[in-house]
Amino acid sequence: MEAQLQELKTQALDQIAAASTVKELNDVRVAYLGKKGPITDLLKGMGKLPAEERPKMGALVNVVREEVTTQLEGRMAILEEEAINMKLQSETIDITLPGRPVKTGNSHPLTRVVEEIEDLFISMGYEVAEGPEVEKDYYNFEALNLPKGHPARDMQDSFYITEDILLRTHTSPVQARTMEAKGGEPIKIICPGKVYRRDSDDATHSHQFTQIEGLVIGEDIRMSDLKGTLSVFAKKMFGDDREIRLRPSFFPFTEPSVEMDISCFKCGGSGCNVCKKTGWIEILGAGMVHPNVLEMAGYDSKRLTGFAFGMGPERIAMLKYGVEDIRHFYTNDVRFLSQFQRTEL
Amino acid sequence: MLVSINWLKDYVNTQQLPPAELGEKITRSGIEVDAVIDRSHGMTNIVVGYVESCVKHPEADKLSICQVNIGEETTQIICGAPNIAAGQKVIVARPGAKLPGDIKIKKAKLRGEESRGMICSLQELGIEGKLVPKAYAEGIYVLPEDAETGSDVITNFDLDDTVLELGLTPNRADAMSMLGVAYEVGAILSEEVQLPEISYNEVSDTAASMLTLNVDAPEANPLYVAKVVRNIKVQESPMWLQQRLMAAGVRPHNNVVDVTNYILMEYGQPLHAFDYDALGTGNITVRYAKEGEMITTLDDAERKLSGHHLVITNGEKPVAIAGVMGGANSEVSDSTTTVVIESAYFASGSVRQTSKDHGLRSDASSRYEKGVDPNRVIPAAERAAQLLSELAGGEVLAGSVVFDELNKEEKIVKVSPDFINSRLGMKIAFEDMLDILKRLKFDTQAVNGQLVISVPTRRQDIQIPEDVVEEIARLYGYDEIPATLPEAETTPGGLTPYQAKRRIVRNLMEGAGLLQATTYSLTSEKSAKQFALEETDTTRLLMPMSEERSILRQSLLPHLLESVTYNTARRMDSVALYETGSVFLKGDNELLNEQEHLAVAMTGLWLDNSWQGEKKPVDFFVLKGIVESLADKLGVQLTFERGQMDDLHPGRTAFIMHNGQRIGVMGQLHPSEQKARDLKTTIVMELNLAALLNLESEALVYTPVPRYPSMSRDVALVLSKIVEAATIETVIRNAGGKLLKDVRVFDLYEGDKMEEGKKSVAFSLTYFDPEKTLTDEEVINAHDKVLAALTEVGAELRS
Ligand SMILES: [Zn+2]
């Protein structure tokens, strides 16, 4: 019987080693260790043995069973891992295929520029003021020191609707309205919006465009404050190493009036095609609020002074991104619009 | 304004500054120099030639063979100009010469004949064709007889000159003259200004003996000076004068006209020369025109005058439109022997209106419009008399005929140094201020620490203390101003709720995959009211530039759809755009009712994941979902009502409602509209964003995260096709009681397995009790009530 047991063991171990799948191995388990298997049979047959041989034999059977079980479990672990590996192998995907697109749109480049400027001035304590695009001649011109017949009105050929109503030619009427509404109190505003002028549309002109203007009125506002404010703006908008310079200019609503250039952000000042070899780029117009404008809005120009500045987001976007034709901003070609997706922080 | 530096040197020392450097100084201190133009264009080897003989080329009709003496030698040059002739002094570009446009002159053979050089026109020397005197416009330029053969043309005829092109702002009318620019340059460089020396002989006969003057409109013409010059010989002006005029951008005509133009450029004072004999009456009367009176101006245009147009007449009929343009009937011609020179002060408003009415802007009118210097009117007339006697051999009659009621006094501006420094945020010393004012030639007294300034009449832009602040600052240098920030208390700043919500709307639209577009506000009559949410009249411009841009839009969609078509026409089939912008409605008040709108247009694929085979075209519900998210985000209740609108699909249009008010519309474009716009299925939406953003958002109320599970029950219903899901949902909600938390459509079937006119809609109902775990019994109870209610309204339960 002992010999029979040893042979059984050898057979079982051979079959365990030979099993190549989990199923085959399970068959081996049932065949040798199952309730109807030979080892169980052997145990059942132990009753026929003499009583003194039973414990020895029982122990022997258990040893064989344990060894078969251990071997089987070991083999099972290997086979299961192989099975998993094969399954995983078969599940391999081509990770170079494109991902499922998450469709996102983005702001218009002009909105992008305007919001950037708005946020910059908001952080310096400015509010955003808006006003109508169809304006009274009074707010668009007269309240800004441009009475009827003023030669500077030629600078801005306008779209009139009636003799006294027109499409605003700049966002300055928002300043005039804000001053009137504030009744002599200090002001710190930024005014973005659409404006209109009688220009034929071409690569550099558009009958509709955007402007953003700023106005600060308070006690002892000086021209140096204007320069400092514009310097902060230039650095935040165009880079920390930007320098600014002011050149005399003329606007009817400011005195003195200046234009601001920034050192070229492309060449740094050595001269290139962006700055037309001058090292400087004209960015905006500004000045100290003309006393007539203050007085017209009910301010005491002896007590309160102010500065104002204005710029064109189209020009800024064209310079900043190298956009070559102003009409792109109004054609809405998705190949143009979708380029302004990325944040630049 | 074009400023020849050679000419400028007559009046001010430019310290031999290189032109670009001088230009930069002028720009930095107040007047922008737009361009620095080298008139020599780097030309070399160009000399005066004398044409000794000139014969026809045997082989070519249009060519002449010329023997030209160029000083050292006589050389053969073939010339194609029609006006070439023996005996002329001409401009010769010798072999090796460089001409503008990278042209190099080489020896050449023309039809077998050798040509050593080229005889030049002025155009070939880089002068614009419109500035070349008419006589030489089509051929070579002929130099005066006394030009020295073989001498250098560039230096002898002032072409070694640089022109500064000034971009003048309207306030700097003073710089519309060489003298004005000389004062500016003098102030910048601390140099004195030399005025022209005026001296001439007068004959004993007086101007008054030949001419009488009446001014009937002194307010529009407070000063009129006329001088009479007789026995003049009208001919070509000398070279120096022609060259200066061409450098200034003026075409030379004859010596009389050229003198008036020269003084216009020199003094900024317009002059006009009348042919005395053509005037015919020995009288000049300045008056307003009679209504409908006619005049033919120098440009040969016949013009009808109105009562507010100031005219110069000979006492009978108009001979000039005052300050704008002369009349053809009194024009100086080659046969003129006696001229009347007019120098006058015409009020700027009158000239501006007249020039605008006639669409006529001249060098004269543009100066009058901005205001000429009252103190240069008389000197300019004297200067004209001098030059006519020098250049046209004229005899100047004694004295002038004058009408003068013009105030020529200088304005006094008082300003304190403290005021100047506090406006600038600087500490400029009093002496420095005085020095700057001296450089400007502003007569200044220091009185009790105040600056009391007599402003010369040429600087009419200096009126108030702030103007003086600018003069001081620009000449002191803006670079010297420190950079500070306002010292006033800081304010918080920020966006209004409306503005903040507008940004949220944009973010949501972009998050939903839409690109922001911007379109024009001006549109055509045809598009103005398409898709408008409200019915109001359109608003038209008084003077549109084109019909396409003549009316203010009442809806954003027409232009947005044009943008969609623009893209699909370029093979971009999937387009999803949104825009926020104003529409313009007629309102009750003076201005228009400007309403900010939000519009969306989308076409093509919404979901496009091609390699996984997932493609979903846009449809009504894609856009409806976006609108619903928008309402959720803004915390407002929006509902959708079946609606109709022109050019939208009648079965696929909804009005977007808030509290029973229509605030928007959405739908699919009508197939015929799609076809007209060359579009495939396109879904659009427009809503009154202002109304939406002005609604107060519902407060955010927190409810605890559920601690008990919810239970759901599905119910599939067979309904008549015309029954809307929302109706059934309302029935369910009303019957479900307080345990029913949510109702959702999860399936719709309208296929051929359904009976004709029927559809199957499946709802998923969620029951929930925040207080405890629901029992089956409670749910069955509530659900049975729902089923009963559904049966009652005729919904058939589907097994
Ligand atoms: Zn550069």
PDB file of C-alpha atoms and ligand atoms in Angstrom, chain A residues 264 266-267 271-272 274-275 279, ligand 1:
ATOM      1  CA  CYS A 264      10.229  97.537 -28.735  1.00  0.00           C
ATOM      2  CA  LYS A 266      10.690  92.307 -30.138  1.00  0.00           C
ATOM      3  CA  CYS A 267      14.178  93.768 -30.492  1.00  0.00           C
ATOM      4  CA  GLY A 271      15.526  98.300 -34.222  1.00  0.00           C
ATOM      5  CA  CYS A 272      13.513  95.743 -36.168  1.00  0.00           C
ATOM      6  CA  VAL A 274       7.987  95.655 -35.658  1.00  0.00           C
ATOM      7  CA  CYS A 275       9.283  99.045 -34.472  1.00  0.00           C
ATOM      8  CA  GLY A 279      13.338 100.848 -31.261  1.00  0.00           C
TER       9      GLY A 279
HETATM   10 ZN    ZN C   1      12.038  96.468 -32.704  1.00  0.00          ZN
END
